[in-house]
């Protein structure tokens, strides 16, 4: 039995100027095939203006089981949000 | 994470993602259900592919081609989400070929006339939509996202089928008879697509507890029938069930009992087209082996050249 072709994760920019968004993955033996397969599979209805494909094995993900600890450093820094600050009554455009 | 914590996440409507801890049986249930769903999309291309070369107009041919291509795409979305559970595409295809994995029995019925393209789009895709809309809320993230994508694309399928039925039903008496005949043949297999009654469906309990399924077979079937009866009336066709009638008290249609002997007979491999469908899939897969091999060698050669 032939080995699996590599898995590539697919990111699509739906419109010029917007960020690329993850939509799923495709199999492909090389980058050209991965890109063409992604086009055929994920943009049959003009969903995209640009596609990225990235080898799935090249993506490093945080572990969702450790997410509490991992994201903990930002939990107690409310002063990073604009709503933390008291503005004098009557002040505008700020 | 243990099973209790897992269940708490499920109960809180949190999605489970590929790297999260999950009970073995949850994983197994998903692999079985998603792969069966994927195989159904792919095998489902055959009964319709049968009519591409004989479509009655260029418009009809282009639509049918696009629809069959969509089914291939839906199969791939589903294989993709199944693979996130740690099973490979090759294993999944092998399970199909070894008849360890099933696909929807509806695709083991032949497509005898052009009206069958109408009946399949209207009824088979209609039933699939009811099921898939419900599964958009399934607890496994990749499956849920696949369902959302599929549902967006699926409504064109049902509408093109209903349009075929409506046109034939308002055509010559012969055309109307063909449409009615297609409805007669596809009605019962379509409502059996939702599976056995809840009482006879041993896996429903876990699937509901884990929120893999959000509605039971009988609830989904009822919902499909309630939607479809009016559509048949609008185009002047008769649903072939003498017991079908509106029940004011329940607020639903009552309907007759399905032929479960036939259902299990087809599930167990003895439907009109089981052997043909599987043989064709195997042949297409084997015939494509050289392409997969060549692509791999080509990629290797290119890699060597660039290093």
mmCIF file of C-alpha atoms in Angstrom:
data_model
loop_
_atom_site.group_PDB
_atom_site.id
_atom_site.type_symbol
_atom_site.label_atom_id
_atom_site.label_comp_id
_atom_site.label_asym_id
_atom_site.label_seq_id
_atom_site.Cartn_x
_atom_site.Cartn_y
_atom_site.Cartn_z
ATOM 1 C CA UNK A 1 0.000 0.000 0.000
ATOM 2 C CA UNK A 2 1.325 3.424 -0.960
ATOM 3 C CA UNK A 3 2.251 5.710 1.905
ATOM 4 C CA UNK A 4 0.097 8.725 2.660
ATOM 5 C CA UNK A 5 0.960 11.815 0.674
ATOM 6 C CA UNK A 6 1.875 14.647 3.030
ATOM 7 C CA UNK A 7 -0.825 16.689 4.729
ATOM 8 C CA UNK A 8 -0.803 20.447 4.145
ATOM 9 C CA UNK A 9 -2.888 22.900 6.153
ATOM 10 C CA UNK A 10 -4.706 25.443 4.015
ATOM 11 C CA UNK A 11 -5.173 29.156 4.755
ATOM 12 C CA UNK A 12 -7.297 31.369 2.542
ATOM 13 C CA UNK A 13 -7.426 35.118 2.219
ATOM 14 C CA UNK A 14 -11.016 35.744 1.197
ATOM 15 C CA UNK A 15 -10.445 39.290 0.011
ATOM 16 C CA UNK A 16 -7.433 41.469 -0.685
ATOM 17 C CA UNK A 17 -6.464 43.235 2.536
ATOM 18 C CA UNK A 18 -7.890 40.655 4.950
ATOM 19 C CA UNK A 19 -5.958 38.099 6.991
ATOM 20 C CA UNK A 20 -5.531 34.498 5.817
ATOM 21 C CA UNK A 21 -7.817 32.128 7.672
ATOM 22 C CA UNK A 22 -7.411 28.391 8.279
ATOM 23 C CA UNK A 23 -10.001 26.368 6.331
ATOM 24 C CA UNK A 24 -8.811 22.750 6.500
ATOM 25 C CA UNK A 25 -6.181 20.606 4.849
ATOM 26 C CA UNK A 26 -5.293 18.661 1.715
ATOM 27 C CA UNK A 27 -2.963 15.872 0.719
ATOM 28 C CA UNK A 28 -0.202 16.621 -1.770
ATOM 29 C CA UNK A 29 3.125 15.082 -2.693
ATOM 30 C CA UNK A 30 4.722 18.511 -3.236
ATOM 31 C CA UNK A 31 3.939 22.193 -2.762
ATOM 32 C CA UNK A 32 2.570 22.748 -6.273
ATOM 33 C CA UNK A 33 0.160 19.860 -5.970
ATOM 34 C CA UNK A 34 -0.836 20.971 -2.465
ATOM 35 C CA UNK A 35 -1.619 24.458 -3.739
ATOM 36 C CA UNK A 36 -3.612 23.198 -6.715
ATOM 37 C CA UNK A 37 -5.512 20.691 -4.605
ATOM 38 C CA UNK A 38 -6.319 23.439 -2.117
ATOM 39 C CA UNK A 39 -7.619 25.617 -4.939
ATOM 40 C CA UNK A 40 -9.820 22.811 -6.294
ATOM 41 C CA UNK A 41 -11.143 21.829 -2.876
ATOM 42 C CA UNK A 42 -11.581 25.101 -1.014
ATOM 43 C CA UNK A 43 -12.264 27.740 -3.660
ATOM 44 C CA UNK A 44 -14.928 26.247 -5.911
ATOM 45 C CA UNK A 45 -17.104 29.315 -5.319
ATOM 46 C CA UNK A 46 -14.678 32.248 -5.458
ATOM 47 C CA UNK A 47 -13.871 31.982 -1.750
ATOM 48 C CA UNK A 48 -10.351 33.301 -2.115
ATOM 49 C CA UNK A 49 -7.916 35.818 -3.502
ATOM 50 C CA UNK A 50 -4.825 34.080 -2.106
ATOM 51 C CA UNK A 51 -3.999 30.646 -0.648
ATOM 52 C CA UNK A 52 -1.216 29.560 1.698
ATOM 53 C CA UNK A 53 -0.372 25.903 2.211
ATOM 54 C CA UNK A 54 1.851 24.853 5.101
ATOM 55 C CA UNK A 55 3.088 21.343 5.869
ATOM 56 C CA UNK A 56 1.043 20.144 8.842
ATOM 57 C CA UNK A 57 4.200 18.804 10.484
ATOM 58 C CA UNK A 58 5.726 22.300 10.425
ATOM 59 C CA UNK A 59 2.981 23.784 12.608
ATOM 60 C CA UNK A 60 3.738 24.060 16.313
ATOM 61 C CA UNK A 61 0.667 24.325 18.518
ATOM 62 C CA UNK A 62 0.223 25.099 22.183
ATOM 63 C CA UNK A 63 -1.488 22.316 24.117
ATOM 64 C CA UNK A 64 -5.068 23.138 24.992
ATOM 65 C CA UNK A 65 -4.758 21.107 28.226
ATOM 66 C CA UNK A 66 -2.020 23.499 29.375
ATOM 67 C CA UNK A 67 -3.775 26.590 28.127
ATOM 68 C CA UNK A 68 -4.500 27.974 31.606
ATOM 69 C CA UNK A 69 -0.844 27.976 32.623
ATOM 70 C CA UNK A 70 0.352 28.956 29.191
ATOM 71 C CA UNK A 71 -1.790 32.072 28.958
ATOM 72 C CA UNK A 72 -1.586 32.909 32.650
ATOM 73 C CA UNK A 73 1.014 35.739 32.355
ATOM 74 C CA UNK A 74 -1.509 38.058 30.696
ATOM 75 C CA UNK A 75 -4.393 37.384 33.102
ATOM 76 C CA UNK A 76 -3.508 39.975 35.743
ATOM 77 C CA UNK A 77 -2.603 42.858 33.473
ATOM 78 C CA UNK A 78 -5.887 44.675 33.183
ATOM 79 C CA UNK A 79 -3.968 47.941 32.641
ATOM 80 C CA UNK A 80 -3.350 46.755 29.092
ATOM 81 C CA UNK A 81 -6.996 47.451 28.330
ATOM 82 C CA UNK A 82 -8.310 50.983 27.732
ATOM 83 C CA UNK A 83 -11.272 50.390 30.045
ATOM 84 C CA UNK A 84 -8.844 50.167 33.015
ATOM 85 C CA UNK A 85 -8.352 53.952 33.087
ATOM 86 C CA UNK A 86 -10.570 56.586 34.747
ATOM 87 C CA UNK A 87 -11.349 59.466 32.467
ATOM 88 C CA UNK A 88 -12.444 62.827 33.895
ATOM 89 C CA UNK A 89 -16.159 63.663 33.435
ATOM 90 C CA UNK A 90 -16.750 65.703 30.315
ATOM 91 C CA UNK A 91 -13.647 64.544 28.451
ATOM 92 C CA UNK A 92 -14.315 63.669 24.795
ATOM 93 C CA UNK A 93 -12.611 62.016 21.802
ATOM 94 C CA UNK A 94 -10.393 59.866 24.015
ATOM 95 C CA UNK B 1 -8.176 15.138 31.803
ATOM 96 C CA UNK B 2 -10.444 12.359 32.947
ATOM 97 C CA UNK B 3 -13.824 11.210 31.734
ATOM 98 C CA UNK B 4 -15.708 13.369 34.244
ATOM 99 C CA UNK B 5 -13.915 16.538 33.192
ATOM 100 C CA UNK B 6 -14.427 15.581 29.568
ATOM 101 C CA UNK B 7 -18.175 15.221 30.130
ATOM 102 C CA UNK B 8 -18.266 18.601 31.882
ATOM 103 C CA UNK B 9 -16.715 20.231 28.821
ATOM 104 C CA UNK B 10 -19.267 18.492 26.594
ATOM 105 C CA UNK B 11 -22.148 19.562 28.850
ATOM 106 C CA UNK B 12 -20.871 23.152 28.760
ATOM 107 C CA UNK B 13 -21.134 23.006 24.931
ATOM 108 C CA UNK B 14 -17.351 23.317 24.554
ATOM 109 C CA UNK B 15 -15.923 21.786 21.386
ATOM 110 C CA UNK B 16 -13.386 18.969 21.617
ATOM 111 C CA UNK B 17 -10.283 19.534 19.484
ATOM 112 C CA UNK B 18 -7.876 16.933 18.025
ATOM 113 C CA UNK B 19 -5.184 17.265 20.698
ATOM 114 C CA UNK B 20 -7.627 17.206 23.627
ATOM 115 C CA UNK B 21 -7.979 14.125 25.774
ATOM 116 C CA UNK B 22 -11.018 12.038 24.818
ATOM 117 C CA UNK B 23 -12.377 8.629 25.846
ATOM 118 C CA UNK B 24 -11.350 5.823 23.472
ATOM 119 C CA UNK B 25 -14.974 5.066 22.690
ATOM 120 C CA UNK B 26 -15.631 8.694 21.771
ATOM 121 C CA UNK B 27 -12.724 8.544 19.305
ATOM 122 C CA UNK B 28 -13.899 5.197 17.934
ATOM 123 C CA UNK B 29 -17.467 6.395 17.555
ATOM 124 C CA UNK B 30 -16.298 9.486 15.662
ATOM 125 C CA UNK B 31 -13.982 7.563 13.351
ATOM 126 C CA UNK B 32 -16.810 5.180 12.506
ATOM 127 C CA UNK B 33 -19.385 7.910 11.961
ATOM 128 C CA UNK B 34 -17.190 10.415 10.093
ATOM 129 C CA UNK B 35 -15.594 7.805 7.835
ATOM 130 C CA UNK B 36 -19.008 6.368 7.010
ATOM 131 C CA UNK B 37 -20.141 9.885 6.188
ATOM 132 C CA UNK B 38 -17.046 10.465 3.986
ATOM 133 C CA UNK B 39 -17.461 7.160 2.152
ATOM 134 C CA UNK B 40 -21.122 8.037 1.513
ATOM 135 C CA UNK B 41 -20.182 11.304 -0.170
ATOM 136 C CA UNK B 42 -17.654 9.559 -2.387
ATOM 137 C CA UNK B 43 -19.740 6.487 -3.284
ATOM 138 C CA UNK B 44 -22.669 8.879 -3.785
ATOM 139 C CA UNK B 45 -20.922 10.262 -6.866
ATOM 140 C CA UNK B 46 -21.588 7.007 -8.743
ATOM 141 C CA UNK B 47 -25.389 6.991 -9.110
ATOM 142 C CA UNK B 48 -25.283 10.584 -10.359
ATOM 143 C CA UNK B 49 -22.121 10.176 -12.401
ATOM 144 C CA UNK B 50 -24.160 7.606 -14.320
ATOM 145 C CA UNK B 51 -26.201 10.447 -15.885
ATOM 146 C CA UNK B 52 -23.524 13.037 -16.694
ATOM 147 C CA UNK B 53 -23.042 11.767 -20.227
ATOM 148 C CA UNK B 54 -26.806 11.549 -20.756
ATOM 149 C CA UNK B 55 -27.978 14.819 -19.207
ATOM 150 C CA UNK B 56 -30.826 16.259 -21.303
ATOM 151 C CA UNK B 57 -29.240 19.694 -21.853
ATOM 152 C CA UNK B 58 -25.918 21.477 -21.562
ATOM 153 C CA UNK B 59 -27.271 23.407 -18.550
ATOM 154 C CA UNK B 60 -28.293 20.186 -16.825
ATOM 155 C CA UNK B 61 -24.920 18.612 -17.581
ATOM 156 C CA UNK B 62 -22.927 21.533 -16.148
ATOM 157 C CA UNK B 63 -25.055 21.546 -13.004
ATOM 158 C CA UNK B 64 -24.690 17.795 -12.520
ATOM 159 C CA UNK B 65 -20.918 17.984 -13.024
ATOM 160 C CA UNK B 66 -20.658 20.754 -10.428
ATOM 161 C CA UNK B 67 -22.803 18.778 -8.002
ATOM 162 C CA UNK B 68 -20.772 15.584 -8.376
ATOM 163 C CA UNK B 69 -17.586 17.619 -7.925
ATOM 164 C CA UNK B 70 -19.064 19.057 -4.716
ATOM 165 C CA UNK B 71 -19.711 15.529 -3.422
ATOM 166 C CA UNK B 72 -16.029 14.714 -3.966
ATOM 167 C CA UNK B 73 -15.150 17.874 -2.062
ATOM 168 C CA UNK B 74 -17.468 16.960 0.804
ATOM 169 C CA UNK B 75 -15.859 13.537 0.989
ATOM 170 C CA UNK B 76 -12.447 15.192 1.276
ATOM 171 C CA UNK B 77 -13.563 17.636 4.011
ATOM 172 C CA UNK B 78 -14.783 14.625 5.967
ATOM 173 C CA UNK B 79 -11.700 12.452 5.411
ATOM 174 C CA UNK B 80 -9.693 15.458 6.582
ATOM 175 C CA UNK B 81 -11.574 15.763 9.842
ATOM 176 C CA UNK B 82 -11.463 11.998 10.367
ATOM 177 C CA UNK B 83 -7.683 12.020 9.936
ATOM 178 C CA UNK B 84 -7.364 14.452 12.858
ATOM 179 C CA UNK B 85 -8.408 11.506 15.062
ATOM 180 C CA UNK B 86 -5.206 9.662 14.226
ATOM 181 C CA UNK B 87 -6.323 7.399 11.395
ATOM 182 C CA UNK B 88 -4.797 7.669 7.899
ATOM 183 C CA UNK B 89 -6.621 8.113 4.598
ATOM 184 C CA UNK B 90 -5.174 4.788 3.401
ATOM 185 C CA UNK B 91 -6.569 2.951 6.410
ATOM 186 C CA UNK B 92 -9.983 4.491 5.853
ATOM 187 C CA UNK B 93 -10.063 3.488 2.177
ATOM 188 C CA UNK B 94 -8.868 0.003 3.109
ATOM 189 C CA UNK B 95 -11.701 -0.351 5.635
ATOM 190 C CA UNK B 96 -14.171 0.584 2.899
ATOM 191 C CA UNK B 97 -12.678 -1.948 0.503
ATOM 192 C CA UNK B 98 -12.643 -4.656 3.180
ATOM 193 C CA UNK B 99 -16.318 -3.866 3.901
ATOM 194 C CA UNK B 100 -15.478 -3.061 7.507
ATOM 195 C CA UNK B 101 -16.688 0.492 7.006
ATOM 196 C CA UNK B 102 -20.140 1.146 5.590
ATOM 197 C CA UNK B 103 -21.619 3.951 3.535
ATOM 198 C CA UNK B 104 -25.206 5.101 3.263
ATOM 199 C CA UNK B 105 -27.382 2.351 1.795
ATOM 200 C CA UNK B 106 -29.275 4.818 -0.371
ATOM 201 C CA UNK B 107 -26.423 4.723 -2.902
ATOM 202 C CA UNK B 108 -26.960 1.027 -3.466
ATOM 203 C CA UNK B 109 -30.106 1.763 -5.459
ATOM 204 C CA UNK B 110 -29.826 2.197 -9.233
ATOM 205 C CA UNK B 111 -30.616 5.442 -11.082
ATOM 206 C CA UNK B 112 -32.927 4.310 -13.863
ATOM 207 C CA UNK B 113 -34.136 7.563 -15.398
ATOM 208 C CA UNK B 114 -33.284 11.271 -15.521
ATOM 209 C CA UNK B 115 -36.049 11.866 -12.963
ATOM 210 C CA UNK B 116 -33.883 9.970 -10.469
ATOM 211 C CA UNK B 117 -31.437 12.901 -10.584
ATOM 212 C CA UNK B 118 -34.344 15.015 -9.395
ATOM 213 C CA UNK B 119 -35.381 12.563 -6.696
ATOM 214 C CA UNK B 120 -31.823 12.217 -5.391
ATOM 215 C CA UNK B 121 -31.225 15.957 -5.172
ATOM 216 C CA UNK B 122 -34.593 16.670 -3.616
ATOM 217 C CA UNK B 123 -34.952 13.693 -1.267
ATOM 218 C CA UNK B 124 -31.503 12.219 -0.661
ATOM 219 C CA UNK B 125 -29.719 15.553 -0.381
ATOM 220 C CA UNK B 126 -32.750 16.915 1.468
ATOM 221 C CA UNK B 127 -32.478 14.152 4.061
ATOM 222 C CA UNK B 128 -28.705 14.646 4.245
ATOM 223 C CA UNK B 129 -29.220 18.367 4.888
ATOM 224 C CA UNK B 130 -31.567 17.722 7.818
ATOM 225 C CA UNK B 131 -28.949 15.425 9.316
ATOM 226 C CA UNK B 132 -26.021 17.729 8.572
ATOM 227 C CA UNK B 133 -27.664 20.892 9.854
ATOM 228 C CA UNK B 134 -28.099 19.079 13.148
ATOM 229 C CA UNK B 135 -24.479 17.889 13.065
ATOM 230 C CA UNK B 136 -23.167 21.453 12.736
ATOM 231 C CA UNK B 137 -23.550 21.462 16.526
ATOM 232 C CA UNK B 138 -21.659 18.203 17.044
ATOM 233 C CA UNK B 139 -19.128 18.296 19.888
ATOM 234 C CA UNK B 140 -16.018 17.466 17.812
ATOM 235 C CA UNK B 141 -14.591 20.700 16.402
ATOM 236 C CA UNK B 142 -13.208 19.498 13.050
ATOM 237 C CA UNK B 143 -16.429 17.556 12.287
ATOM 238 C CA UNK B 144 -18.580 20.544 13.193
ATOM 239 C CA UNK B 145 -16.549 22.890 10.984
ATOM 240 C CA UNK B 146 -16.784 20.407 8.105
ATOM 241 C CA UNK B 147 -20.552 20.263 8.497
ATOM 242 C CA UNK B 148 -20.862 24.040 8.432
ATOM 243 C CA UNK B 149 -18.924 24.189 5.190
ATOM 244 C CA UNK B 150 -20.917 21.346 3.661
ATOM 245 C CA UNK B 151 -24.285 22.822 4.624
ATOM 246 C CA UNK B 152 -23.398 26.086 2.881
ATOM 247 C CA UNK B 153 -22.847 24.194 -0.349
ATOM 248 C CA UNK B 154 -25.585 21.627 -0.028
ATOM 249 C CA UNK B 155 -28.690 23.726 -0.520
ATOM 250 C CA UNK B 156 -27.905 24.180 -4.219
ATOM 251 C CA UNK B 157 -27.999 20.385 -4.467
ATOM 252 C CA UNK B 158 -31.474 20.091 -3.078
ATOM 253 C CA UNK B 159 -32.847 22.989 -5.095
ATOM 254 C CA UNK B 160 -31.478 21.687 -8.401
ATOM 255 C CA UNK B 161 -33.107 18.312 -7.679
ATOM 256 C CA UNK B 162 -36.446 19.850 -6.777
ATOM 257 C CA UNK B 163 -36.296 21.973 -9.954
ATOM 258 C CA UNK B 164 -35.856 18.816 -12.063
ATOM 259 C CA UNK B 165 -38.834 17.183 -10.306
ATOM 260 C CA UNK B 166 -40.986 20.304 -10.679
ATOM 261 C CA UNK B 167 -40.217 20.594 -14.390
ATOM 262 C CA UNK B 168 -40.952 16.948 -15.080
ATOM 263 C CA UNK B 169 -44.082 16.979 -12.961
ATOM 264 C CA UNK B 170 -45.447 19.857 -15.035
ATOM 265 C CA UNK B 171 -44.371 18.316 -18.363
ATOM 266 C CA UNK B 172 -46.049 15.666 -20.539
ATOM 267 C CA UNK B 173 -48.021 12.875 -18.827
ATOM 268 C CA UNK B 174 -45.068 10.561 -19.525
ATOM 269 C CA UNK B 175 -42.634 12.964 -17.864
ATOM 270 C CA UNK B 176 -44.909 13.361 -14.873
ATOM 271 C CA UNK B 177 -45.163 9.568 -14.604
ATOM 272 C CA UNK B 178 -41.361 9.328 -14.597
ATOM 273 C CA UNK B 179 -41.147 11.886 -11.778
ATOM 274 C CA UNK B 180 -43.788 10.013 -9.764
ATOM 275 C CA UNK B 181 -41.999 6.715 -10.389
ATOM 276 C CA UNK B 182 -38.709 8.194 -9.127
ATOM 277 C CA UNK B 183 -40.468 9.485 -6.010
ATOM 278 C CA UNK B 184 -42.059 6.063 -5.485
ATOM 279 C CA UNK B 185 -38.702 4.308 -5.636
ATOM 280 C CA UNK B 186 -36.687 6.807 -3.597
ATOM 281 C CA UNK B 187 -39.156 7.783 -0.874
ATOM 282 C CA UNK B 188 -38.779 4.831 1.483
ATOM 283 C CA UNK B 189 -35.013 4.421 1.094
ATOM 284 C CA UNK B 190 -34.704 8.180 1.742
ATOM 285 C CA UNK B 191 -36.562 8.143 5.037
ATOM 286 C CA UNK B 192 -34.619 5.032 6.033
ATOM 287 C CA UNK B 193 -31.394 7.056 5.573
ATOM 288 C CA UNK B 194 -31.926 8.310 9.123
ATOM 289 C CA UNK B 195 -31.318 4.784 10.387
ATOM 290 C CA UNK B 196 -33.283 2.432 12.656
ATOM 291 C CA UNK B 197 -35.845 3.630 15.184
ATOM 292 C CA UNK B 198 -34.280 5.074 18.335
ATOM 293 C CA UNK B 199 -35.355 2.016 20.314
ATOM 294 C CA UNK B 200 -33.399 -0.227 17.910
ATOM 295 C CA UNK B 201 -30.336 1.995 17.664
ATOM 296 C CA UNK B 202 -27.913 0.793 20.320
ATOM 297 C CA UNK B 203 -25.285 3.498 19.806
ATOM 298 C CA UNK B 204 -27.658 6.455 20.102
ATOM 299 C CA UNK B 205 -27.248 6.692 23.890
ATOM 300 C CA UNK B 206 -23.524 7.430 23.919
ATOM 301 C CA UNK B 207 -23.714 9.558 20.790
ATOM 302 C CA UNK B 208 -26.297 11.812 22.462
ATOM 303 C CA UNK B 209 -24.503 11.885 25.806
ATOM 304 C CA UNK B 210 -21.279 12.955 24.108
ATOM 305 C CA UNK B 211 -23.232 15.342 21.861
ATOM 306 C CA UNK B 212 -21.780 13.737 18.738
ATOM 307 C CA UNK B 213 -25.384 13.509 17.600
ATOM 308 C CA UNK B 214 -27.704 16.316 18.659
ATOM 309 C CA UNK B 215 -31.005 14.781 17.571
ATOM 310 C CA UNK B 216 -32.089 11.157 17.383
ATOM 311 C CA UNK B 217 -32.827 9.226 14.183
ATOM 312 C CA UNK B 218 -36.579 9.460 14.715
ATOM 313 C CA UNK B 219 -36.528 13.207 15.436
ATOM 314 C CA UNK B 220 -34.519 13.885 12.281
ATOM 315 C CA UNK B 221 -36.752 11.629 10.176
ATOM 316 C CA UNK B 222 -39.867 13.396 11.419
ATOM 317 C CA UNK B 223 -38.365 16.776 10.656
ATOM 318 C CA UNK B 224 -37.523 15.709 7.087
ATOM 319 C CA UNK B 225 -40.996 14.301 6.452
ATOM 320 C CA UNK B 226 -42.688 17.425 7.828
ATOM 321 C CA UNK B 227 -40.667 19.606 5.441
ATOM 322 C CA UNK B 228 -41.083 17.417 2.384
ATOM 323 C CA UNK B 229 -44.816 16.645 2.275
ATOM 324 C CA UNK B 230 -45.749 20.206 1.337
ATOM 325 C CA UNK B 231 -43.062 20.319 -1.349
ATOM 326 C CA UNK B 232 -44.540 17.211 -3.002
ATOM 327 C CA UNK B 233 -48.010 18.794 -2.932
ATOM 328 C CA UNK B 234 -46.766 21.994 -4.585
ATOM 329 C CA UNK B 235 -45.522 20.098 -7.628
ATOM 330 C CA UNK B 236 -48.494 17.725 -7.753
ATOM 331 C CA UNK B 237 -46.727 14.484 -6.843
ATOM 332 C CA UNK B 238 -47.982 11.923 -4.345
ATOM 333 C CA UNK B 239 -45.833 10.496 -1.584
ATOM 334 C CA UNK B 240 -46.268 6.703 -1.754
ATOM 335 C CA UNK B 241 -47.465 6.205 1.811
ATOM 336 C CA UNK B 242 -51.188 5.582 2.403
ATOM 337 C CA UNK B 243 -50.737 6.176 6.145
ATOM 338 C CA UNK B 244 -49.260 9.638 5.699
ATOM 339 C CA UNK B 245 -51.496 12.228 7.322
ATOM 340 C CA UNK B 246 -51.280 15.406 9.361
ATOM 341 C CA UNK B 247 -51.685 14.860 13.083
ATOM 342 C CA UNK B 248 -53.102 18.032 14.574
ATOM 343 C CA UNK B 249 -52.393 16.945 18.126
ATOM 344 C CA UNK B 250 -48.728 16.121 17.567
ATOM 345 C CA UNK B 251 -48.166 18.974 15.138
ATOM 346 C CA UNK B 252 -46.410 16.489 12.853
ATOM 347 C CA UNK B 253 -47.221 14.102 10.030
ATOM 348 C CA UNK B 254 -47.955 10.501 10.949
ATOM 349 C CA UNK B 255 -46.466 8.021 8.514
ATOM 350 C CA UNK B 256 -46.349 4.310 7.752
ATOM 351 C CA UNK B 257 -43.814 1.753 8.944
ATOM 352 C CA UNK B 258 -40.681 1.243 6.906
ATOM 353 C CA UNK B 259 -39.606 -2.124 5.544
ATOM 354 C CA UNK B 260 -36.748 -2.902 7.905
ATOM 355 C CA UNK B 261 -36.077 -6.298 6.331
ATOM 356 C CA UNK B 262 -35.207 -4.483 3.131
ATOM 357 C CA UNK B 263 -33.116 -1.943 5.061
ATOM 358 C CA UNK B 264 -30.966 -4.573 6.761
ATOM 359 C CA UNK B 265 -30.748 -6.595 3.595
ATOM 360 C CA UNK B 266 -29.202 -3.631 1.765
ATOM 361 C CA UNK B 267 -26.999 -2.671 4.731
ATOM 362 C CA UNK B 268 -25.663 -6.221 4.765
ATOM 363 C CA UNK B 269 -24.554 -6.042 1.175
ATOM 364 C CA UNK B 270 -27.488 -7.464 -0.760
ATOM 365 C CA UNK B 271 -28.963 -4.309 -2.309
ATOM 366 C CA UNK B 272 -29.286 -3.946 -6.080
ATOM 367 C CA UNK B 273 -25.913 -2.175 -6.555
ATOM 368 C CA UNK B 274 -23.695 -2.931 -3.516
ATOM 369 C CA UNK B 275 -21.222 -5.054 -5.456
ATOM 370 C CA UNK B 276 -21.082 -2.710 -8.425
ATOM 371 C CA UNK B 277 -20.457 0.395 -6.264
ATOM 372 C CA UNK B 278 -17.603 -1.166 -4.336
ATOM 373 C CA UNK B 279 -16.031 -2.819 -7.377
ATOM 374 C CA UNK B 280 -16.052 0.527 -9.178
ATOM 375 C CA UNK B 281 -14.427 2.311 -6.247
ATOM 376 C CA UNK B 282 -11.706 -0.331 -6.008
ATOM 377 C CA UNK B 283 -11.037 -0.177 -9.728
ATOM 378 C CA UNK B 284 -10.791 3.634 -9.747
ATOM 379 C CA UNK B 285 -8.468 3.495 -6.736
ATOM 380 C CA UNK B 286 -6.248 0.809 -8.293
ATOM 381 C CA UNK B 287 -6.210 2.517 -11.684
ATOM 382 C CA UNK B 288 -4.998 5.702 -9.992
ATOM 383 C CA UNK B 289 -2.139 4.014 -8.134
ATOM 384 C CA UNK B 290 0.443 4.859 -10.803
ATOM 385 C CA UNK B 291 -0.501 8.560 -10.573
ATOM 386 C CA UNK B 292 0.054 8.612 -6.814
ATOM 387 C CA UNK B 293 3.348 6.744 -7.218
ATOM 388 C CA UNK B 294 4.541 9.024 -10.028
ATOM 389 C CA UNK B 295 3.689 12.140 -8.009
ATOM 390 C CA UNK B 296 5.734 10.864 -5.120
ATOM 391 C CA UNK B 297 8.771 10.040 -7.257
ATOM 392 C CA UNK B 298 8.507 13.431 -8.975
ATOM 393 C CA UNK B 299 8.425 15.226 -5.630
ATOM 394 C CA UNK B 300 11.479 13.292 -4.447
ATOM 395 C CA UNK B 301 13.381 14.077 -7.630
ATOM 396 C CA UNK B 302 12.587 17.785 -7.314
ATOM 397 C CA UNK B 303 13.661 17.792 -3.696
ATOM 398 C CA UNK B 304 17.020 16.245 -4.627
ATOM 399 C CA UNK B 305 17.480 18.787 -7.414
ATOM 400 C CA UNK B 306 16.912 21.763 -5.109
ATOM 401 C CA UNK B 307 19.154 20.499 -2.307
#
